[in-house]
Amino acid sequence: MTKSTKPLVSIILLNWNGYEDTLEALESLYQINYPNYNVIVVDNHSTNDSIDKIEQYAKGNIKFETEYTMFHEENKPIELIELTEDELDHTVDYTSTEDQKKLLLIKNFENYGFAKGNNIAIDYTLKYDKPDYVLLLNNDTIVDPDFLINMIDVALTDDNIGIVGPKFYYYEYNQSHNKIWCIGNVVDLKHYPGHHSIMEEDNYDLSKNVIDCDWVSGAGLLIKREAIPEDYLDTSFFFGCEDVDLAVTVRKEGYRIVSVMDSIIWHKVGMSRHKSSTFHTEYNHVKTNLQFIKKYNKNYYKDLPRYIGQIFKLYVRAIINKF
């Protein structure tokens, strides 16, 4: 497998005060079996020492070992290119090769949230790198070495495939006891939060390798360049649903969205949201989901009492389970 035979993929990770997760994610990325990719870390104005830790990691000065990822000293140092938000007006060479791993670090001036933070990197890579695909990847994920090649192989089978997602496992259950977090997702505007995992359906067939779905999680979302909307991710969503909204937009243009069973990612579910207070997290979670439903449900105000009732039931169930 030579580099020239495979599409260029730009991989984007968003970091905000989470360098421990980011470094583990990067280490797994630099061990994948794919020959043509570049990696962008967007730091959303971290207030801790994330920048310094990423710099030290690239030099090979931070060594760690986890159940999922062994530190590979042979691919260090990683060539690090750093650009601030106002320096993104020229091209730089940061495509990794077998002999030299590279990393572009974009330093934002504010915490712009998921959508705008990723949009800054999407805009840069589309303008200067012209990748065939862009991969949005949560920094609290670990990837299987074959995850990307398996995604790409499926994507190339059909020009109408616009978005590809993996099979997500919970990170917490470790590799020897894999437990599925989600496989594909369904948009259902009749019920709050308007979307759910396809795994909740009784008729799900695990024997299929490629599953058509309504959307895939932004924790690991591969999108074809031609399918990317002109305005990228909707920045009015600050706390979730950006990925659902993106998929709805892409599907309206006639593209397929699929999940690939032999593309594996382990996800530390909810790590970014755990950085906020419980009340703040839950309030914004509800607000954002209702925002998404309102955008696409023409009968939103008529159905609002039903949504509120469903939210109330969820809270009661959570309280009961807690005790």
PDB file of C-alpha atoms in Angstrom:
ATOM      1  CA  MET A   1       0.000   0.000   0.000  1.00  0.00           C
ATOM      2  CA  THR A   2       1.625   3.212  -1.165  1.00  0.00           C
ATOM      3  CA  LYS A   3       0.774   6.718  -0.146  1.00  0.00           C
ATOM      4  CA  SER A   4      -0.260   7.785  -3.650  1.00  0.00           C
ATOM      5  CA  THR A   5      -2.982   5.145  -3.883  1.00  0.00           C
ATOM      6  CA  LYS A   6      -4.956   6.361  -0.868  1.00  0.00           C
ATOM      7  CA  PRO A   7      -6.976   9.573  -0.412  1.00  0.00           C
ATOM      8  CA  LEU A   8      -5.578  12.327   1.789  1.00  0.00           C
ATOM      9  CA  VAL A   9      -7.402  12.541   5.121  1.00  0.00           C
ATOM     10  CA  SER A  10      -7.170  15.546   7.455  1.00  0.00           C
ATOM     11  CA  ILE A  11      -7.768  14.477  11.054  1.00  0.00           C
ATOM     12  CA  ILE A  12      -8.935  17.196  13.452  1.00  0.00           C
ATOM     13  CA  LEU A  13      -8.905  16.954  17.256  1.00  0.00           C
ATOM     14  CA  LEU A  14     -10.224  19.697  19.519  1.00  0.00           C
ATOM     15  CA  ASN A  15      -8.452  20.243  22.836  1.00  0.00           C
ATOM     16  CA  TRP A  16      -9.647  22.298  25.778  1.00  0.00           C
ATOM     17  CA  ASN A  17      -7.807  21.713  29.061  1.00  0.00           C
ATOM     18  CA  GLY A  18      -7.628  18.003  28.230  1.00  0.00           C
ATOM     19  CA  TYR A  19      -4.055  17.298  27.254  1.00  0.00           C
ATOM     20  CA  GLU A  20      -3.982  13.895  29.011  1.00  0.00           C
ATOM     21  CA  ASP A  21      -6.702  12.595  26.704  1.00  0.00           C
ATOM     22  CA  THR A  22      -5.283  14.401  23.685  1.00  0.00           C
ATOM     23  CA  LEU A  23      -1.834  12.850  24.080  1.00  0.00           C
ATOM     24  CA  GLU A  24      -3.263   9.339  24.355  1.00  0.00           C
ATOM     25  CA  ALA A  25      -5.437   9.953  21.288  1.00  0.00           C
ATOM     26  CA  LEU A  26      -2.454  11.262  19.331  1.00  0.00           C
ATOM     27  CA  GLU A  27      -0.316   8.298  20.288  1.00  0.00           C
ATOM     28  CA  SER A  28      -2.956   5.918  18.932  1.00  0.00           C
ATOM     29  CA  LEU A  29      -3.287   7.992  15.754  1.00  0.00           C
ATOM     30  CA  TYR A  30       0.412   7.881  15.004  1.00  0.00           C
ATOM     31  CA  GLN A  31       0.230   4.078  15.036  1.00  0.00           C
ATOM     32  CA  ILE A  32      -2.531   3.628  12.447  1.00  0.00           C
ATOM     33  CA  ASN A  33      -2.124   1.553   9.297  1.00  0.00           C
ATOM     34  CA  TYR A  34      -2.931   4.350   6.867  1.00  0.00           C
ATOM     35  CA  PRO A  35      -0.329   6.020   4.637  1.00  0.00           C
ATOM     36  CA  ASN A  36      -1.767   9.432   3.731  1.00  0.00           C
ATOM     37  CA  TYR A  37      -3.046  11.654   6.523  1.00  0.00           C
ATOM     38  CA  ASN A  38      -2.315  14.796   8.465  1.00  0.00           C
ATOM     39  CA  VAL A  39      -3.232  15.654  12.041  1.00  0.00           C
ATOM     40  CA  ILE A  40      -4.466  18.987  13.363  1.00  0.00           C
ATOM     41  CA  VAL A  41      -4.939  19.698  17.058  1.00  0.00           C
ATOM     42  CA  VAL A  42      -7.033  22.799  17.669  1.00  0.00           C
ATOM     43  CA  ASP A  43      -6.496  24.180  21.152  1.00  0.00           C
ATOM     44  CA  ASN A  44      -9.618  26.096  22.158  1.00  0.00           C
ATOM     45  CA  HIS A  45      -7.765  28.539  24.420  1.00  0.00           C
ATOM     46  CA  SER A  46      -6.886  26.109  27.204  1.00  0.00           C
ATOM     47  CA  THR A  47      -6.252  27.713  30.575  1.00  0.00           C
ATOM     48  CA  ASN A  48      -3.966  24.951  31.843  1.00  0.00           C
ATOM     49  CA  ASP A  49      -0.576  23.844  30.476  1.00  0.00           C
ATOM     50  CA  SER A  50      -2.004  21.922  27.516  1.00  0.00           C
ATOM     51  CA  ILE A  51       0.181  23.732  24.969  1.00  0.00           C
ATOM     52  CA  ASP A  52       3.371  22.958  26.872  1.00  0.00           C
ATOM     53  CA  LYS A  53       2.375  19.314  27.345  1.00  0.00           C
ATOM     54  CA  ILE A  54       1.655  18.874  23.634  1.00  0.00           C
ATOM     55  CA  GLU A  55       5.022  20.448  22.812  1.00  0.00           C
ATOM     56  CA  GLN A  56       6.819  18.150  25.247  1.00  0.00           C
ATOM     57  CA  TYR A  57       4.977  15.112  23.884  1.00  0.00           C
ATOM     58  CA  ALA A  58       6.025  15.990  20.334  1.00  0.00           C
ATOM     59  CA  LYS A  59       9.652  16.149  21.475  1.00  0.00           C
ATOM     60  CA  GLY A  60       9.298  12.685  23.010  1.00  0.00           C
ATOM     61  CA  ASN A  61       9.721  13.960  26.574  1.00  0.00           C
ATOM     62  CA  ILE A  62       6.356  12.659  27.854  1.00  0.00           C
ATOM     63  CA  LYS A  63       6.221   8.895  27.915  1.00  0.00           C
ATOM     64  CA  PHE A  64       3.190   6.941  29.009  1.00  0.00           C
ATOM     65  CA  GLU A  65       1.607   3.531  28.739  1.00  0.00           C
ATOM     66  CA  THR A  66      -2.082   2.699  28.958  1.00  0.00           C
ATOM     67  CA  GLU A  67      -4.159  -0.405  28.492  1.00  0.00           C
ATOM     68  CA  TYR A  68      -4.975   0.787  24.994  1.00  0.00           C
ATOM     69  CA  THR A  69      -1.820   2.484  23.780  1.00  0.00           C
ATOM     70  CA  MET A  70       1.883   1.719  24.091  1.00  0.00           C
ATOM     71  CA  PHE A  71       4.269   4.660  23.768  1.00  0.00           C
ATOM     72  CA  HIS A  72       6.294   4.331  20.543  1.00  0.00           C
ATOM     73  CA  GLU A  73       9.625   6.053  20.983  1.00  0.00           C
ATOM     74  CA  GLU A  74      10.675   5.282  17.415  1.00  0.00           C
ATOM     75  CA  ASN A  75       8.210   7.770  15.889  1.00  0.00           C
ATOM     76  CA  LYS A  76       9.491  10.666  18.006  1.00  0.00           C
ATOM     77  CA  PRO A  77      10.224  13.452  17.767  1.00  0.00           C
ATOM     78  CA  ILE A  78       7.069  14.510  15.981  1.00  0.00           C
ATOM     79  CA  GLU A  79       7.604  17.610  13.860  1.00  0.00           C
ATOM     80  CA  LEU A  80       5.363  20.248  15.442  1.00  0.00           C
ATOM     81  CA  ILE A  81       4.141  23.296  13.533  1.00  0.00           C
ATOM     82  CA  GLU A  82       2.358  25.903  15.680  1.00  0.00           C
ATOM     83  CA  LEU A  83       0.089  28.612  14.303  1.00  0.00           C
ATOM     84  CA  THR A  84      -2.063  31.074  16.188  1.00  0.00           C
ATOM     85  CA  GLU A  85      -5.564  31.823  14.990  1.00  0.00           C
ATOM     86  CA  ASP A  86      -4.420  34.945  13.119  1.00  0.00           C
ATOM     87  CA  GLU A  87      -1.569  33.148  11.322  1.00  0.00           C
ATOM     88  CA  LEU A  88      -3.720  30.820   9.213  1.00  0.00           C
ATOM     89  CA  ASP A  89      -3.098  32.642   5.947  1.00  0.00           C
ATOM     90  CA  HIS A  90      -0.446  30.409   4.388  1.00  0.00           C
ATOM     91  CA  THR A  91       0.255  26.758   3.734  1.00  0.00           C
ATOM     92  CA  VAL A  92       2.566  24.598   5.836  1.00  0.00           C
ATOM     93  CA  ASP A  93       3.760  21.037   5.302  1.00  0.00           C
ATOM     94  CA  TYR A  94       2.463  18.787   8.073  1.00  0.00           C
ATOM     95  CA  THR A  95       1.438  15.577   6.304  1.00  0.00           C
ATOM     96  CA  SER A  96       2.829  12.601   8.206  1.00  0.00           C
ATOM     97  CA  THR A  97       4.979  10.022   6.452  1.00  0.00           C
ATOM     98  CA  GLU A  98       6.197   6.617   7.536  1.00  0.00           C
ATOM     99  CA  ASP A  99       9.570   8.135   8.435  1.00  0.00           C
ATOM    100  CA  GLN A 100       8.407  11.452   9.932  1.00  0.00           C
ATOM    101  CA  LYS A 101       5.237  12.066  11.903  1.00  0.00           C
ATOM    102  CA  LYS A 102       4.007  15.653  11.888  1.00  0.00           C
ATOM    103  CA  LEU A 103       1.447  17.693  13.798  1.00  0.00           C
ATOM    104  CA  LEU A 104      -0.167  21.074  13.214  1.00  0.00           C
ATOM    105  CA  LEU A 105      -1.211  22.858  16.409  1.00  0.00           C
ATOM    106  CA  ILE A 106      -3.688  25.716  15.941  1.00  0.00           C
ATOM    107  CA  LYS A 107      -3.992  27.990  18.970  1.00  0.00           C
ATOM    108  CA  ASN A 108      -7.349  29.752  19.208  1.00  0.00           C
ATOM    109  CA  PHE A 109      -7.829  32.993  21.128  1.00  0.00           C
ATOM    110  CA  GLU A 110     -11.089  31.845  22.772  1.00  0.00           C
ATOM    111  CA  ASN A 111     -13.001  28.695  23.674  1.00  0.00           C
ATOM    112  CA  TYR A 112     -15.287  28.702  20.639  1.00  0.00           C
ATOM    113  CA  GLY A 113     -17.021  25.409  21.372  1.00  0.00           C
ATOM    114  CA  PHE A 114     -17.066  22.301  19.200  1.00  0.00           C
ATOM    115  CA  ALA A 115     -18.505  23.762  16.008  1.00  0.00           C
ATOM    116  CA  LYS A 116     -16.457  26.934  15.547  1.00  0.00           C
ATOM    117  CA  GLY A 117     -13.321  25.335  16.944  1.00  0.00           C
ATOM    118  CA  ASN A 118     -13.480  22.590  14.337  1.00  0.00           C
ATOM    119  CA  ASN A 119     -14.602  25.014  11.612  1.00  0.00           C
ATOM    120  CA  ILE A 120     -11.355  26.963  11.940  1.00  0.00           C
ATOM    121  CA  ALA A 121      -9.367  23.815  11.183  1.00  0.00           C
ATOM    122  CA  ILE A 122     -11.773  22.656   8.468  1.00  0.00           C
ATOM    123  CA  ASP A 123     -11.472  26.010   6.715  1.00  0.00           C
ATOM    124  CA  TYR A 124      -7.681  25.903   6.875  1.00  0.00           C
ATOM    125  CA  THR A 125      -7.253  22.360   5.608  1.00  0.00           C
ATOM    126  CA  LEU A 126      -9.789  22.716   2.790  1.00  0.00           C
ATOM    127  CA  LYS A 127      -8.096  25.898   1.626  1.00  0.00           C
ATOM    128  CA  TYR A 128      -4.469  24.770   1.762  1.00  0.00           C
ATOM    129  CA  ASP A 129      -4.357  20.956   1.920  1.00  0.00           C
ATOM    130  CA  LYS A 130      -7.378  20.113  -0.238  1.00  0.00           C
ATOM    131  CA  PRO A 131      -7.917  16.717   1.443  1.00  0.00           C
ATOM    132  CA  ASP A 132     -10.265  14.137  -0.014  1.00  0.00           C
ATOM    133  CA  TYR A 133     -11.800  13.558   3.419  1.00  0.00           C
ATOM    134  CA  VAL A 134     -11.918  15.315   6.775  1.00  0.00           C
ATOM    135  CA  LEU A 135     -12.137  13.298   9.990  1.00  0.00           C
ATOM    136  CA  LEU A 136     -13.505  14.903  13.146  1.00  0.00           C
ATOM    137  CA  LEU A 137     -12.186  12.981  16.145  1.00  0.00           C
ATOM    138  CA  ASN A 138     -12.830  13.615  19.828  1.00  0.00           C
ATOM    139  CA  ASN A 139      -9.667  14.014  21.847  1.00  0.00           C
ATOM    140  CA  ASP A 140     -11.069  11.538  24.413  1.00  0.00           C
ATOM    141  CA  THR A 141     -10.921   8.619  21.974  1.00  0.00           C
ATOM    142  CA  ILE A 142      -8.495   5.831  21.152  1.00  0.00           C
ATOM    143  CA  VAL A 143      -8.447   4.421  17.635  1.00  0.00           C
ATOM    144  CA  ASP A 144      -7.771   0.928  16.365  1.00  0.00           C
ATOM    145  CA  PRO A 145      -4.825   0.789  13.929  1.00  0.00           C
ATOM    146  CA  ASP A 146      -7.148  -0.253  11.078  1.00  0.00           C
ATOM    147  CA  PHE A 147     -10.012   2.136  11.870  1.00  0.00           C
ATOM    148  CA  LEU A 148      -9.247   4.637   9.087  1.00  0.00           C
ATOM    149  CA  ILE A 149      -8.317   2.231   6.308  1.00  0.00           C
ATOM    150  CA  ASN A 150     -11.560   0.337   6.962  1.00  0.00           C
ATOM    151  CA  MET A 151     -13.578   3.567   6.833  1.00  0.00           C
ATOM    152  CA  ILE A 152     -11.918   4.685   3.604  1.00  0.00           C
ATOM    153  CA  ASP A 153     -12.333   1.301   1.925  1.00  0.00           C
ATOM    154  CA  VAL A 154     -16.092   1.522   2.503  1.00  0.00           C
ATOM    155  CA  ALA A 155     -16.280   5.183   1.490  1.00  0.00           C
ATOM    156  CA  LEU A 156     -14.644   4.411  -1.850  1.00  0.00           C
ATOM    157  CA  THR A 157     -17.227   1.774  -2.750  1.00  0.00           C
ATOM    158  CA  ASP A 158     -19.944   4.356  -3.420  1.00  0.00           C
ATOM    159  CA  ASP A 159     -19.605   7.976  -4.549  1.00  0.00           C
ATOM    160  CA  ASN A 160     -22.893   8.731  -2.769  1.00  0.00           C
ATOM    161  CA  ILE A 161     -21.432   7.939   0.659  1.00  0.00           C
ATOM    162  CA  GLY A 162     -20.925  11.351   2.273  1.00  0.00           C
ATOM    163  CA  ILE A 163     -20.293  10.499   5.928  1.00  0.00           C
ATOM    164  CA  VAL A 164     -18.781   7.392   7.515  1.00  0.00           C
ATOM    165  CA  GLY A 165     -18.747   6.483  11.189  1.00  0.00           C
ATOM    166  CA  PRO A 166     -17.142   3.667  13.200  1.00  0.00           C
ATOM    167  CA  LYS A 167     -18.350   1.237  15.809  1.00  0.00           C
ATOM    168  CA  PHE A 168     -17.792   2.924  19.176  1.00  0.00           C
ATOM    169  CA  TYR A 169     -16.891   0.993  22.300  1.00  0.00           C
ATOM    170  CA  TYR A 170     -16.838   2.371  25.824  1.00  0.00           C
ATOM    171  CA  TYR A 171     -13.233   3.090  26.810  1.00  0.00           C
ATOM    172  CA  GLU A 172     -13.974   2.301  30.445  1.00  0.00           C
ATOM    173  CA  TYR A 173     -14.688  -1.388  29.792  1.00  0.00           C
ATOM    174  CA  ASN A 174     -11.217  -1.963  28.275  1.00  0.00           C
ATOM    175  CA  GLN A 175     -10.271  -3.963  25.200  1.00  0.00           C
ATOM    176  CA  SER A 176     -10.794  -7.400  26.736  1.00  0.00           C
ATOM    177  CA  HIS A 177     -14.431  -6.629  27.644  1.00  0.00           C
ATOM    178  CA  ASN A 178     -15.583  -4.427  24.788  1.00  0.00           C
ATOM    179  CA  LYS A 179     -19.027  -2.912  25.294  1.00  0.00           C
ATOM    180  CA  ILE A 180     -20.709  -1.003  22.489  1.00  0.00           C
ATOM    181  CA  TRP A 181     -21.479   2.653  23.105  1.00  0.00           C
ATOM    182  CA  CYS A 182     -23.196   3.303  19.774  1.00  0.00           C
ATOM    183  CA  ILE A 183     -23.359   2.160  16.174  1.00  0.00           C
ATOM    184  CA  GLY A 184     -24.933   4.684  13.888  1.00  0.00           C
ATOM    185  CA  ASN A 185     -27.841   6.828  14.947  1.00  0.00           C
ATOM    186  CA  VAL A 186     -31.439   7.619  14.114  1.00  0.00           C
ATOM    187  CA  VAL A 187     -33.156  11.012  13.900  1.00  0.00           C
ATOM    188  CA  ASP A 188     -36.551  10.832  15.634  1.00  0.00           C
ATOM    189  CA  LEU A 189     -38.233  14.203  16.079  1.00  0.00           C
ATOM    190  CA  LYS A 190     -41.241  12.654  17.812  1.00  0.00           C
ATOM    191  CA  HIS A 191     -39.227  12.042  20.956  1.00  0.00           C
ATOM    192  CA  TYR A 192     -36.742  14.048  23.006  1.00  0.00           C
ATOM    193  CA  PRO A 193     -33.810  14.420  22.362  1.00  0.00           C
ATOM    194  CA  GLY A 194     -34.746  13.932  18.706  1.00  0.00           C
ATOM    195  CA  HIS A 195     -32.082  11.340  18.004  1.00  0.00           C
ATOM    196  CA  HIS A 196     -30.788   8.079  19.451  1.00  0.00           C
ATOM    197  CA  SER A 197     -28.363   5.230  18.796  1.00  0.00           C
ATOM    198  CA  ILE A 198     -29.361   2.582  16.297  1.00  0.00           C
ATOM    199  CA  MET A 199     -28.392   0.041  18.971  1.00  0.00           C
ATOM    200  CA  GLU A 200     -31.639   0.865  20.737  1.00  0.00           C
ATOM    201  CA  GLU A 201     -33.566  -0.793  17.926  1.00  0.00           C
ATOM    202  CA  ASP A 202     -34.516  -4.433  18.490  1.00  0.00           C
ATOM    203  CA  ASN A 203     -34.009  -5.401  14.850  1.00  0.00           C
ATOM    204  CA  TYR A 204     -30.358  -4.368  14.645  1.00  0.00           C
ATOM    205  CA  ASP A 205     -28.241  -6.928  12.740  1.00  0.00           C
ATOM    206  CA  LEU A 206     -24.680  -7.140  14.048  1.00  0.00           C
ATOM    207  CA  SER A 207     -23.655  -9.413  11.176  1.00  0.00           C
ATOM    208  CA  LYS A 208     -23.654  -6.527   8.699  1.00  0.00           C
ATOM    209  CA  ASN A 209     -20.404  -4.624   8.236  1.00  0.00           C
ATOM    210  CA  VAL A 210     -21.947  -1.511   6.669  1.00  0.00           C
ATOM    211  CA  ILE A 211     -25.099   0.008   8.181  1.00  0.00           C
ATOM    212  CA  ASP A 212     -27.031   2.910   6.674  1.00  0.00           C
ATOM    213  CA  CYS A 213     -28.107   5.406   9.334  1.00  0.00           C
ATOM    214  CA  ASP A 214     -29.302   8.979   9.805  1.00  0.00           C
ATOM    215  CA  TRP A 215     -26.175  10.333  11.495  1.00  0.00           C
ATOM    216  CA  VAL A 216     -22.949   9.337  13.194  1.00  0.00           C
ATOM    217  CA  SER A 217     -21.338  10.803  16.275  1.00  0.00           C
ATOM    218  CA  GLY A 218     -18.901  13.677  15.865  1.00  0.00           C
ATOM    219  CA  ALA A 219     -16.617  11.765  18.209  1.00  0.00           C
ATOM    220  CA  GLY A 220     -15.427   9.979  15.064  1.00  0.00           C
ATOM    221  CA  LEU A 221     -16.916  11.316  11.840  1.00  0.00           C
ATOM    222  CA  LEU A 222     -15.343  10.974   8.398  1.00  0.00           C
ATOM    223  CA  ILE A 223     -16.846  13.276   5.770  1.00  0.00           C
ATOM    224  CA  LYS A 224     -16.167  13.506   2.063  1.00  0.00           C
ATOM    225  CA  ARG A 225     -14.854  16.896   0.951  1.00  0.00           C
ATOM    226  CA  GLU A 226     -17.632  17.380  -1.588  1.00  0.00           C
ATOM    227  CA  ALA A 227     -20.264  16.675   1.068  1.00  0.00           C
ATOM    228  CA  ILE A 228     -19.061  19.347   3.504  1.00  0.00           C
ATOM    229  CA  PRO A 229     -21.637  22.189   3.695  1.00  0.00           C
ATOM    230  CA  GLU A 230     -20.507  25.638   2.627  1.00  0.00           C
ATOM    231  CA  ASP A 231     -20.723  26.950   6.202  1.00  0.00           C
ATOM    232  CA  TYR A 232     -19.300  23.753   7.734  1.00  0.00           C
ATOM    233  CA  LEU A 233     -20.729  23.074  11.226  1.00  0.00           C
ATOM    234  CA  ASP A 234     -23.593  25.224  12.518  1.00  0.00           C
ATOM    235  CA  THR A 235     -22.019  27.428  15.194  1.00  0.00           C
ATOM    236  CA  SER A 236     -25.372  28.187  16.813  1.00  0.00           C
ATOM    237  CA  PHE A 237     -24.971  24.765  18.442  1.00  0.00           C
ATOM    238  CA  PHE A 238     -22.405  25.184  21.214  1.00  0.00           C
ATOM    239  CA  PHE A 239     -23.090  22.134  23.374  1.00  0.00           C
ATOM    240  CA  GLY A 240     -23.929  19.207  21.116  1.00  0.00           C
ATOM    241  CA  CYS A 241     -26.107  18.314  18.101  1.00  0.00           C
ATOM    242  CA  GLU A 242     -23.609  19.823  15.674  1.00  0.00           C
ATOM    243  CA  ASP A 243     -22.982  16.358  14.279  1.00  0.00           C
ATOM    244  CA  VAL A 244     -26.699  15.530  14.004  1.00  0.00           C
ATOM    245  CA  ASP A 245     -27.366  18.817  12.241  1.00  0.00           C
ATOM    246  CA  LEU A 246     -24.438  18.214   9.872  1.00  0.00           C
ATOM    247  CA  ALA A 247     -25.772  14.797   8.923  1.00  0.00           C
ATOM    248  CA  VAL A 248     -29.293  16.076   8.300  1.00  0.00           C
ATOM    249  CA  THR A 249     -27.849  18.723   5.972  1.00  0.00           C
ATOM    250  CA  VAL A 250     -25.691  16.185   4.130  1.00  0.00           C
ATOM    251  CA  ARG A 251     -28.566  13.718   3.727  1.00  0.00           C
ATOM    252  CA  LYS A 252     -30.720  16.463   2.202  1.00  0.00           C
ATOM    253  CA  GLU A 253     -28.103  16.729  -0.548  1.00  0.00           C
ATOM    254  CA  GLY A 254     -28.641  13.063  -1.387  1.00  0.00           C
ATOM    255  CA  TYR A 255     -25.628  11.514   0.310  1.00  0.00           C
ATOM    256  CA  ARG A 256     -25.628   8.243   2.230  1.00  0.00           C
ATOM    257  CA  ILE A 257     -24.444   8.074   5.834  1.00  0.00           C
ATOM    258  CA  VAL A 258     -23.054   4.759   7.016  1.00  0.00           C
ATOM    259  CA  SER A 259     -21.430   3.112  10.016  1.00  0.00           C
ATOM    260  CA  VAL A 260     -18.665   0.552   9.520  1.00  0.00           C
ATOM    261  CA  MET A 261     -18.500  -2.342  11.968  1.00  0.00           C
ATOM    262  CA  ASP A 262     -14.815  -3.201  11.507  1.00  0.00           C
ATOM    263  CA  SER A 263     -13.758   0.408  12.157  1.00  0.00           C
ATOM    264  CA  ILE A 264     -13.230   0.555  15.927  1.00  0.00           C
ATOM    265  CA  ILE A 265     -12.913   3.552  18.244  1.00  0.00           C
ATOM    266  CA  TRP A 266     -12.949   3.507  22.047  1.00  0.00           C
ATOM    267  CA  HIS A 267     -14.594   6.584  23.572  1.00  0.00           C
ATOM    268  CA  LYS A 268     -14.287   8.061  27.058  1.00  0.00           C
ATOM    269  CA  VAL A 269     -17.945   9.002  26.933  1.00  0.00           C
ATOM    270  CA  GLY A 270     -18.821  12.428  28.280  1.00  0.00           C
ATOM    271  CA  MET A 271     -15.329  13.477  29.401  1.00  0.00           C
ATOM    272  CA  SER A 272     -15.587  17.014  27.991  1.00  0.00           C
ATOM    273  CA  ARG A 273     -18.990  17.550  29.577  1.00  0.00           C
ATOM    274  CA  HIS A 274     -17.766  16.332  32.950  1.00  0.00           C
ATOM    275  CA  LYS A 275     -15.578  19.436  33.133  1.00  0.00           C
ATOM    276  CA  SER A 276     -18.699  21.518  33.742  1.00  0.00           C
ATOM    277  CA  SER A 277     -20.969  21.503  36.768  1.00  0.00           C
ATOM    278  CA  THR A 278     -23.812  18.969  36.746  1.00  0.00           C
ATOM    279  CA  PHE A 279     -26.545  21.607  36.593  1.00  0.00           C
ATOM    280  CA  HIS A 280     -24.763  23.574  33.861  1.00  0.00           C
ATOM    281  CA  THR A 281     -24.172  20.402  31.859  1.00  0.00           C
ATOM    282  CA  GLU A 282     -27.747  19.158  32.073  1.00  0.00           C
ATOM    283  CA  TYR A 283     -29.250  22.572  31.373  1.00  0.00           C
ATOM    284  CA  ASN A 284     -27.198  23.066  28.227  1.00  0.00           C
ATOM    285  CA  HIS A 285     -27.778  19.480  27.148  1.00  0.00           C
ATOM    286  CA  VAL A 286     -31.552  19.949  27.253  1.00  0.00           C
ATOM    287  CA  LYS A 287     -31.383  23.426  25.697  1.00  0.00           C
ATOM    288  CA  THR A 288     -29.295  22.236  22.750  1.00  0.00           C
ATOM    289  CA  ASN A 289     -31.418  19.181  22.035  1.00  0.00           C
ATOM    290  CA  LEU A 290     -34.582  21.281  22.042  1.00  0.00           C
ATOM    291  CA  GLN A 291     -32.830  23.741  19.741  1.00  0.00           C
ATOM    292  CA  PHE A 292     -32.168  20.921  17.278  1.00  0.00           C
ATOM    293  CA  ILE A 293     -35.751  19.647  17.433  1.00  0.00           C
ATOM    294  CA  LYS A 294     -37.092  23.171  16.942  1.00  0.00           C
ATOM    295  CA  LYS A 295     -34.942  23.636  13.838  1.00  0.00           C
ATOM    296  CA  TYR A 296     -36.422  20.616  12.075  1.00  0.00           C
ATOM    297  CA  ASN A 297     -39.853  19.988  13.612  1.00  0.00           C
ATOM    298  CA  LYS A 298     -42.473  22.268  12.066  1.00  0.00           C
ATOM    299  CA  ASN A 299     -44.848  21.350  14.900  1.00  0.00           C
ATOM    300  CA  TYR A 300     -42.315  22.147  17.620  1.00  0.00           C
ATOM    301  CA  TYR A 301     -44.512  24.385  19.768  1.00  0.00           C
ATOM    302  CA  LYS A 302     -47.453  22.014  19.450  1.00  0.00           C
ATOM    303  CA  ASP A 303     -45.273  19.088  20.521  1.00  0.00           C
ATOM    304  CA  LEU A 304     -43.339  20.987  23.224  1.00  0.00           C
ATOM    305  CA  PRO A 305     -45.514  19.730  26.137  1.00  0.00           C
ATOM    306  CA  ARG A 306     -44.758  16.151  25.098  1.00  0.00           C
ATOM    307  CA  TYR A 307     -41.018  16.868  25.015  1.00  0.00           C
ATOM    308  CA  ILE A 308     -41.160  18.438  28.478  1.00  0.00           C
ATOM    309  CA  GLY A 309     -42.993  15.385  29.775  1.00  0.00           C
ATOM    310  CA  GLN A 310     -40.336  13.098  28.301  1.00  0.00           C
ATOM    311  CA  ILE A 311     -37.557  15.190  29.852  1.00  0.00           C
ATOM    312  CA  PHE A 312     -39.285  15.004  33.240  1.00  0.00           C
ATOM    313  CA  LYS A 313     -39.506  11.203  32.994  1.00  0.00           C
ATOM    314  CA  LEU A 314     -35.791  11.017  32.183  1.00  0.00           C
ATOM    315  CA  TYR A 315     -34.918  13.058  35.269  1.00  0.00           C
ATOM    316  CA  VAL A 316     -37.161  10.944  37.508  1.00  0.00           C
ATOM    317  CA  ARG A 317     -35.595   7.776  36.149  1.00  0.00           C
ATOM    318  CA  ALA A 318     -32.095   9.172  36.737  1.00  0.00           C
ATOM    319  CA  ILE A 319     -32.979  10.065  40.355  1.00  0.00           C
ATOM    320  CA  ILE A 320     -34.423   6.605  41.000  1.00  0.00           C
ATOM    321  CA  ASN A 321     -31.397   4.874  39.517  1.00  0.00           C
ATOM    322  CA  LYS A 322     -29.086   7.024  41.624  1.00  0.00           C
ATOM    323  CA  PHE A 323     -30.633   5.706  44.789  1.00  0.00           C
TER     324      PHE A 323
END
